[in-house]
Each structure stands twice: as structure tokens, then as C-alpha cells.
């Protein structure tokens, strides 16, 4: 079980610098250019304000870690993962560590959803999904032309290359494995405030009692809201938060011992046991290449 962090380690609340949507009008996907790449180098503690657009989006961080939030969920995005955002879904992006933010805009045909999938498979693409980023998908995204529209069209050679790369990006997306890593958020204002506090400092309290006390509510009321709003218990929900936090730490290639201590676990073995219970596999497999190299360094 996790142990609460020492009282002698107070943490500063982060002050976010909010910026508007990052020039989506300069990268509009079209029938001729259905897959568009965009690059922005972002500093930590920057938040891209909530926005939406009529095309799908793949959020991918080449370096660093970002968090993508919608009305009902939040997702941690390290370099080994990407988040699919369907068209019309309002979302905000918070930079947790300095990041090379790669956004891929994907044109959606009228009434369709997904990376040009069979209509029978579209249902799973009509909601946000966390996807594994294969080495090939990563290389393809990094090769996409990220220059903004200048009003003069695209050079023929550049256009042909982009179309070929875009077709391969779509094919890799169709093959990508989905990962259950999103953290659901409630509608109730009291519970949402509590959940946001846990997301900011997940180890401040181990049990619901402490969080409920901070929120000025009874633990029984909050436990009931967790069941009603999210269909789960506080401990199960917080476990998803800890997994997401661990994923961002693994992206820094930190040893498992460091990650376990950061999340309040008494030992790496206790942390490994939690991961196995939660996702049915050891941290090295769940966290991907970053965790494998981190374990080798431990």
C-alpha cells in the first residue's frame, strides 16, 4: 500500500500560463492534404485553452509529457503514447514537462469517424483513446511537414511525400493498440474539485478521508458521489491517477525504485504488485521502452 509523503515536503501549487489554441487555422486538413503535422515547442506549466475543431486530432509528445483534458476525462501523454481526439470534442492541453508537442490533424469524411476505418469499427473511434506509439508511427509523425499554410499551396514534391506519409500514419493508427489509461472526471462540482486536487498532488492523502476534509465534505458523501458519478470507488479511481503519474515518471527513464518512492510506495516490489493487479502485466511491459531502460538502470 502507498504511504503518505512526509509532512516536511510541502509542494508548491503550479501556476499555469494559459494560451489560446495553437494556430489550428494554419493546418486545416483537406481532401488533398488529409493528414497534417504541426509542431510547437512548449514550456512546462503552459495550458492551451479549451477548444474544438471539425477534424480529428492525434496528440503526441516527441519529448516531455503533456496532459490532455476533455469534459469527462483526462489523459497523460508521454512519448510512448498518443491520444486520439474525435472531431468536435472540446479539449485542453497542459504541458507537465517541457515538450516538443506534435499534433496530427486528420480529415474526417462527412458522417465518418476514425483513421479511414471500416464503418463497423467506427464506434470505438468516436471517443478519446490512448494509443501505443510504435517506432514506425513515431518516425512517420516526426517526418510530416510541419510548415504552416502560407496561402500559396504546397510544392508538388512535398505534397506527394506528405500524402504517402499520411497514408502510412493512418495505417499505423488502425493497427495501434489502445491502452486503458484515461482518468474519468465527474460532473458534480464538489467531486470534480476533489478529483482535480488529486490530479495535482496524488500523494497528499492516501485515503478519501483526507481529501474529503480538504473539500469540506464528509467521506460518506464523497464515496457516494464516486459511485454515482464515476461508477467506481475512490481507491480504484486514485489508482488510475497513480498509474498515469507513474507513466509520466517512466518517460524520464527514472528507476522503478524512484517512481515507487515518488508515488508513496514503501518498495519497488509493492509498486510492481499494484501495476500487475491493475493492468495484468509488469511495469516494464505496461510503461513501454522508457520503463524497460529505467529498470535496467535501477
CSV table of C-alpha atoms in Angstrom, one decimal:
chain,number,residue,atom,x,y,z
A,1,UNK,CA,0.0,0.0,0.0
A,2,UNK,CA,1.2,3.5,-0.6
A,3,UNK,CA,2.4,5.5,2.4
A,4,UNK,CA,1.7,9.2,2.7
A,5,UNK,CA,4.6,11.6,1.8
A,6,UNK,CA,6.5,13.1,4.6
A,7,UNK,CA,4.8,16.2,6.1
A,8,UNK,CA,8.1,18.1,5.7
A,9,UNK,CA,7.9,18.1,1.9
A,10,UNK,CA,5.3,20.8,1.1
A,11,UNK,CA,4.7,21.2,-2.6
A,12,UNK,CA,4.0,24.4,-4.5
A,13,UNK,CA,0.9,24.7,-6.5
A,14,UNK,CA,1.6,25.1,-10.1
A,15,UNK,CA,0.7,28.4,-11.7
A,16,UNK,CA,-0.3,27.8,-15.3
A,17,UNK,CA,0.2,30.2,-18.2
A,18,UNK,CA,-2.9,29.9,-20.4
A,19,UNK,CA,-2.5,30.4,-24.1
A,20,UNK,CA,-5.1,30.2,-26.9
A,21,UNK,CA,-5.4,27.4,-29.4
A,22,UNK,CA,-2.1,27.0,-31.3
A,23,UNK,CA,-2.9,28.3,-34.8
A,24,UNK,CA,-5.1,25.4,-36.0
A,25,UNK,CA,-6.4,27.5,-38.9
A,26,UNK,CA,-2.9,27.3,-40.5
A,27,UNK,CA,-3.0,23.5,-40.6
A,28,UNK,CA,-6.6,22.7,-41.8
A,29,UNK,CA,-6.7,19.1,-43.3
A,30,UNK,CA,-8.3,18.9,-46.7
A,31,UNK,CA,-9.2,16.2,-49.3
A,32,UNK,CA,-5.8,16.9,-50.9
A,33,UNK,CA,-3.9,17.1,-47.6
A,34,UNK,CA,-5.9,14.8,-45.3
A,35,UNK,CA,-3.1,14.3,-42.7
A,36,UNK,CA,-1.4,17.5,-41.4
A,37,UNK,CA,1.5,17.6,-38.9
A,38,UNK,CA,2.1,20.5,-36.5
A,39,UNK,CA,5.0,21.2,-34.1
A,40,UNK,CA,5.1,23.5,-31.1
A,41,UNK,CA,7.9,23.5,-28.5
A,42,UNK,CA,6.1,24.2,-25.2
A,43,UNK,CA,7.4,25.1,-21.8
A,44,UNK,CA,6.2,23.3,-18.7
A,45,UNK,CA,3.2,24.8,-16.9
A,46,UNK,CA,1.6,26.1,-20.1
A,47,UNK,CA,-2.0,25.3,-20.8
A,48,UNK,CA,-3.6,25.5,-24.2
A,49,UNK,CA,-7.2,26.8,-23.5
A,50,UNK,CA,-10.2,24.5,-24.2
A,51,UNK,CA,-11.0,24.5,-27.9
A,52,UNK,CA,-12.5,22.3,-30.6
A,53,UNK,CA,-12.3,21.8,-34.4
A,54,UNK,CA,-14.1,19.9,-37.1
A,55,UNK,CA,-11.4,17.3,-37.7
A,56,UNK,CA,-9.8,14.6,-35.6
A,57,UNK,CA,-6.6,15.1,-33.8
A,58,UNK,CA,-3.7,12.9,-32.6
A,59,UNK,CA,-1.8,14.4,-29.7
A,60,UNK,CA,1.7,13.2,-29.5
A,61,UNK,CA,4.7,14.5,-27.5
A,62,UNK,CA,8.1,13.7,-29.1
A,63,UNK,CA,9.8,14.7,-25.8
A,64,UNK,CA,8.3,15.7,-22.5
A,65,UNK,CA,4.9,15.0,-21.0
A,66,UNK,CA,1.6,16.7,-21.6
A,67,UNK,CA,-1.9,16.2,-20.2
A,68,UNK,CA,-5.0,16.3,-22.5
A,69,UNK,CA,-8.3,17.0,-20.8
A,70,UNK,CA,-11.9,16.8,-22.0
A,71,UNK,CA,-15.2,17.5,-20.2
A,72,UNK,CA,-15.3,14.0,-18.7
A,73,UNK,CA,-11.7,12.6,-18.8
A,74,UNK,CA,-8.0,13.5,-18.6
A,75,UNK,CA,-5.1,11.7,-20.2
A,76,UNK,CA,-1.3,11.7,-19.5
A,77,UNK,CA,0.7,11.7,-22.8
A,78,UNK,CA,4.4,10.7,-22.6
A,79,UNK,CA,6.4,9.9,-25.8
A,80,UNK,CA,5.3,6.3,-25.8
A,81,UNK,CA,1.6,7.1,-26.0
A,82,UNK,CA,-0.7,9.3,-28.1
A,83,UNK,CA,-4.3,10.4,-27.6
A,84,UNK,CA,-6.9,10.2,-30.3
A,85,UNK,CA,-9.4,13.1,-30.1
A,86,UNK,CA,-12.5,12.8,-32.4
A,87,UNK,CA,-13.8,15.8,-34.3
A,88,UNK,CA,-16.0,18.2,-32.3
A,89,UNK,CA,-14.6,17.1,-28.8
A,90,UNK,CA,-13.6,20.1,-26.7
A,91,UNK,CA,-10.2,19.6,-25.2
A,92,UNK,CA,-7.4,21.5,-23.4
A,93,UNK,CA,-3.7,20.6,-23.2
A,94,UNK,CA,-1.5,21.2,-20.2
A,95,UNK,CA,2.3,20.9,-20.5
A,96,UNK,CA,3.7,19.0,-17.5
A,97,UNK,CA,7.3,19.0,-18.7
A,98,UNK,CA,9.0,20.9,-21.5
A,99,UNK,CA,7.7,19.2,-24.6
A,100,UNK,CA,8.0,19.0,-28.4
A,101,UNK,CA,4.3,18.8,-29.0
A,102,UNK,CA,3.4,17.1,-32.2
A,103,UNK,CA,-0.2,17.4,-33.2
A,104,UNK,CA,-1.6,15.5,-36.2
A,105,UNK,CA,-4.8,16.8,-37.7
A,106,UNK,CA,-6.8,14.2,-39.7
A,107,UNK,CA,-9.6,15.0,-42.1
A,108,UNK,CA,-12.9,13.2,-41.4
A,109,UNK,CA,-15.3,12.5,-44.2
A,110,UNK,CA,-18.9,13.7,-43.5
A,111,UNK,CA,-20.6,11.4,-41.0
A,112,UNK,CA,-17.5,9.2,-40.6
A,113,UNK,CA,-15.0,8.9,-37.7
A,114,UNK,CA,-11.6,7.3,-37.4
A,115,UNK,CA,-8.4,6.8,-39.5
A,116,UNK,CA,-10.4,5.7,-42.5
A,117,UNK,CA,-11.7,2.5,-40.8
A,118,UNK,CA,-14.5,0.2,-41.7
A,119,UNK,CA,-17.8,1.7,-40.6
A,120,UNK,CA,-18.3,-1.3,-38.3
A,121,UNK,CA,-15.2,-0.3,-36.4
A,122,UNK,CA,-16.1,3.4,-36.0
A,123,UNK,CA,-17.8,3.2,-32.6
A,124,UNK,CA,-14.5,2.9,-30.7
A,125,UNK,CA,-13.1,5.9,-32.6
A,126,UNK,CA,-16.0,8.2,-31.6
A,127,UNK,CA,-14.4,8.7,-28.2
A,128,UNK,CA,-10.9,9.7,-27.0
A,129,UNK,CA,-8.5,6.8,-27.0
A,130,UNK,CA,-5.0,6.4,-25.6
A,131,UNK,CA,-2.8,4.5,-28.2
A,132,UNK,CA,0.6,2.9,-28.1
A,133,UNK,CA,3.0,4.7,-30.4
A,134,UNK,CA,5.0,2.2,-32.4
A,135,UNK,CA,8.5,3.1,-33.5
A,136,UNK,CA,7.2,3.3,-37.1
A,137,UNK,CA,4.3,5.6,-36.1
A,138,UNK,CA,6.7,7.8,-34.2
A,139,UNK,CA,9.1,8.1,-37.1
A,140,UNK,CA,6.2,8.9,-39.5
A,141,UNK,CA,4.8,11.6,-37.4
A,142,UNK,CA,8.3,13.2,-37.0
A,143,UNK,CA,8.7,13.2,-40.8
A,144,UNK,CA,5.4,15.0,-41.5
A,145,UNK,CA,5.8,18.5,-42.9
A,146,UNK,CA,5.0,21.0,-40.1
A,147,UNK,CA,5.2,24.2,-42.0
A,148,UNK,CA,2.0,26.3,-41.8
A,149,UNK,CA,-0.1,27.2,-44.7
A,150,UNK,CA,1.1,30.4,-46.5
A,151,UNK,CA,-1.7,30.8,-48.9
A,152,UNK,CA,0.4,29.7,-51.9
A,153,UNK,CA,-0.3,26.0,-51.9
A,154,UNK,CA,2.1,23.2,-51.3
A,155,UNK,CA,5.1,22.2,-53.5
A,156,UNK,CA,4.2,19.1,-55.6
A,157,UNK,CA,7.1,17.1,-54.3
A,158,UNK,CA,6.3,18.0,-50.7
A,159,UNK,CA,2.6,17.2,-51.3
A,160,UNK,CA,3.3,13.8,-52.7
A,161,UNK,CA,5.6,12.9,-49.9
A,162,UNK,CA,3.0,14.1,-47.3
A,163,UNK,CA,0.3,12.0,-48.9
A,164,UNK,CA,2.4,8.9,-48.8
A,165,UNK,CA,3.4,9.5,-45.1
A,166,UNK,CA,-0.2,10.4,-44.2
A,167,UNK,CA,-1.4,7.1,-45.7
A,168,UNK,CA,1.1,5.2,-43.6
A,169,UNK,CA,0.2,7.2,-40.5
A,170,UNK,CA,-3.5,6.2,-40.9
A,171,UNK,CA,-2.5,2.5,-41.4
A,172,UNK,CA,-0.4,2.5,-38.2
A,173,UNK,CA,-3.2,4.2,-36.3
A,174,UNK,CA,-5.6,1.4,-37.4
A,175,UNK,CA,-3.0,-1.1,-36.1
A,176,UNK,CA,-2.2,0.7,-32.8
A,177,UNK,CA,-3.1,-0.9,-29.5
A,178,UNK,CA,-5.5,1.0,-27.3
A,179,UNK,CA,-4.4,1.4,-23.6
A,180,UNK,CA,-6.9,1.9,-20.8
A,181,UNK,CA,-5.2,4.9,-19.2
A,182,UNK,CA,-7.7,7.7,-19.1
A,183,UNK,CA,-8.8,9.1,-15.8
A,184,UNK,CA,-12.6,9.8,-15.7
A,185,UNK,CA,-13.8,13.1,-14.3
A,186,UNK,CA,-17.3,13.8,-12.8
A,187,UNK,CA,-19.9,16.5,-13.4
A,188,UNK,CA,-20.6,17.2,-9.8
A,189,UNK,CA,-18.7,20.4,-8.8
A,190,UNK,CA,-17.7,19.2,-5.4
A,191,UNK,CA,-16.3,15.9,-6.6
A,192,UNK,CA,-14.7,17.5,-9.6
A,193,UNK,CA,-12.8,19.9,-7.4
A,194,UNK,CA,-11.6,17.0,-5.2
A,195,UNK,CA,-10.5,15.0,-8.3
A,196,UNK,CA,-8.6,18.0,-9.7
A,197,UNK,CA,-6.8,18.3,-6.4
A,198,UNK,CA,-5.8,14.6,-6.6
A,199,UNK,CA,-4.5,15.0,-10.1
A,200,UNK,CA,-2.3,17.9,-9.0
A,201,UNK,CA,-0.9,16.1,-5.9
A,202,UNK,CA,-2.0,12.5,-5.9
A,203,UNK,CA,0.1,11.5,-2.8
A,204,UNK,CA,-1.0,14.3,-0.5
A,205,UNK,CA,-3.5,12.0,1.1
A,206,UNK,CA,-3.8,8.2,0.9
A,207,UNK,CA,-7.4,7.8,1.8
A,208,UNK,CA,-10.6,9.5,0.9
A,209,UNK,CA,-11.0,11.0,4.5
A,210,UNK,CA,-8.2,13.5,4.0
A,211,UNK,CA,-9.4,14.6,0.6
A,212,UNK,CA,-13.0,14.9,1.8
A,213,UNK,CA,-11.8,17.0,4.7
A,214,UNK,CA,-9.9,19.4,2.4
A,215,UNK,CA,-13.1,19.7,0.3
A,216,UNK,CA,-15.3,20.4,3.3
A,217,UNK,CA,-17.5,17.3,2.8
A,218,UNK,CA,-18.0,14.1,4.6
A,219,UNK,CA,-16.2,10.9,3.3
A,220,UNK,CA,-19.5,9.1,3.1
A,221,UNK,CA,-20.9,11.8,0.8
A,222,UNK,CA,-17.8,11.8,-1.5
A,223,UNK,CA,-17.8,7.9,-1.6
A,224,UNK,CA,-21.4,8.0,-2.7
A,225,UNK,CA,-20.6,10.6,-5.4
A,226,UNK,CA,-17.8,8.5,-6.7
A,227,UNK,CA,-20.2,5.5,-7.1
A,228,UNK,CA,-22.9,7.7,-8.7
A,229,UNK,CA,-20.8,9.9,-10.9
A,230,UNK,CA,-17.9,7.6,-11.9
A,231,UNK,CA,-19.2,4.1,-11.1
A,232,UNK,CA,-16.1,3.2,-9.0
A,233,UNK,CA,-14.5,3.7,-5.6
A,234,UNK,CA,-12.1,6.4,-4.7
A,235,UNK,CA,-9.2,3.9,-4.2
A,236,UNK,CA,-9.8,2.4,-7.7
A,237,UNK,CA,-10.0,5.9,-9.3
A,238,UNK,CA,-6.9,7.1,-7.5
A,239,UNK,CA,-5.1,4.0,-8.7
A,240,UNK,CA,-5.6,5.2,-12.3
A,241,UNK,CA,-4.2,8.6,-11.3
A,242,UNK,CA,-1.1,6.9,-9.8
A,243,UNK,CA,-0.7,4.8,-13.0
A,244,UNK,CA,-0.9,7.9,-15.1
A,245,UNK,CA,1.6,9.7,-12.9
A,246,UNK,CA,3.9,6.7,-13.0
A,247,UNK,CA,3.8,6.8,-16.8
A,248,UNK,CA,5.0,10.3,-16.9
A,249,UNK,CA,7.8,9.5,-14.5
A,250,UNK,CA,8.8,6.4,-16.5
A,251,UNK,CA,9.1,8.7,-19.6
A,252,UNK,CA,12.0,10.4,-17.8
A,253,UNK,CA,13.7,7.0,-17.6
A,254,UNK,CA,13.7,7.0,-13.9
A,255,UNK,CA,14.4,3.8,-12.0
A,256,UNK,CA,11.4,1.9,-10.6
A,257,UNK,CA,12.7,2.5,-7.1
A,258,UNK,CA,12.5,6.3,-7.7
A,259,UNK,CA,9.0,6.0,-9.2
A,260,UNK,CA,7.7,3.9,-6.3
A,261,UNK,CA,9.1,6.3,-3.7
A,262,UNK,CA,7.7,9.3,-5.6
A,263,UNK,CA,4.2,7.7,-5.5
A,264,UNK,CA,4.4,6.9,-1.8
A,265,UNK,CA,5.1,3.1,-2.1
A,266,UNK,CA,7.3,1.5,0.5
A,267,UNK,CA,9.2,-0.5,-2.0
A,268,UNK,CA,9.5,-1.1,-5.8
A,269,UNK,CA,8.0,-4.6,-5.3
A,270,UNK,CA,4.9,-3.1,-3.7
A,271,UNK,CA,4.6,-0.7,-6.7
A,272,UNK,CA,5.1,-3.6,-9.2
A,273,UNK,CA,2.4,-5.6,-7.4
A,274,UNK,CA,-0.1,-2.7,-7.8
A,275,UNK,CA,0.7,-2.4,-11.5
A,276,UNK,CA,0.3,-6.1,-12.0
A,277,UNK,CA,-3.1,-6.1,-10.2
A,278,UNK,CA,-4.3,-3.1,-12.2
A,279,UNK,CA,-3.3,-4.0,-15.7
A,280,UNK,CA,-2.2,-7.6,-15.6
A,281,UNK,CA,1.4,-7.1,-16.6
A,282,UNK,CA,4.7,-5.9,-15.1
A,283,UNK,CA,5.7,-2.2,-15.3
A,284,UNK,CA,8.3,-3.0,-17.9
A,285,UNK,CA,5.7,-4.1,-20.4
A,286,UNK,CA,3.0,-1.6,-19.4
A,287,UNK,CA,5.2,1.5,-19.5
A,288,UNK,CA,7.0,0.5,-22.7
A,289,UNK,CA,10.5,1.2,-23.7
A,290,UNK,CA,11.1,4.0,-21.2
A,291,UNK,CA,10.3,1.8,-18.2
A,292,UNK,CA,12.5,-1.1,-19.6
A,293,UNK,CA,15.5,1.1,-19.8
A,294,UNK,CA,14.7,2.6,-16.4
A,295,UNK,CA,14.5,-0.9,-14.8
A,296,UNK,CA,17.9,-1.8,-16.4
A,297,UNK,CA,19.4,1.3,-14.7
A,298,UNK,CA,17.8,0.5,-11.3
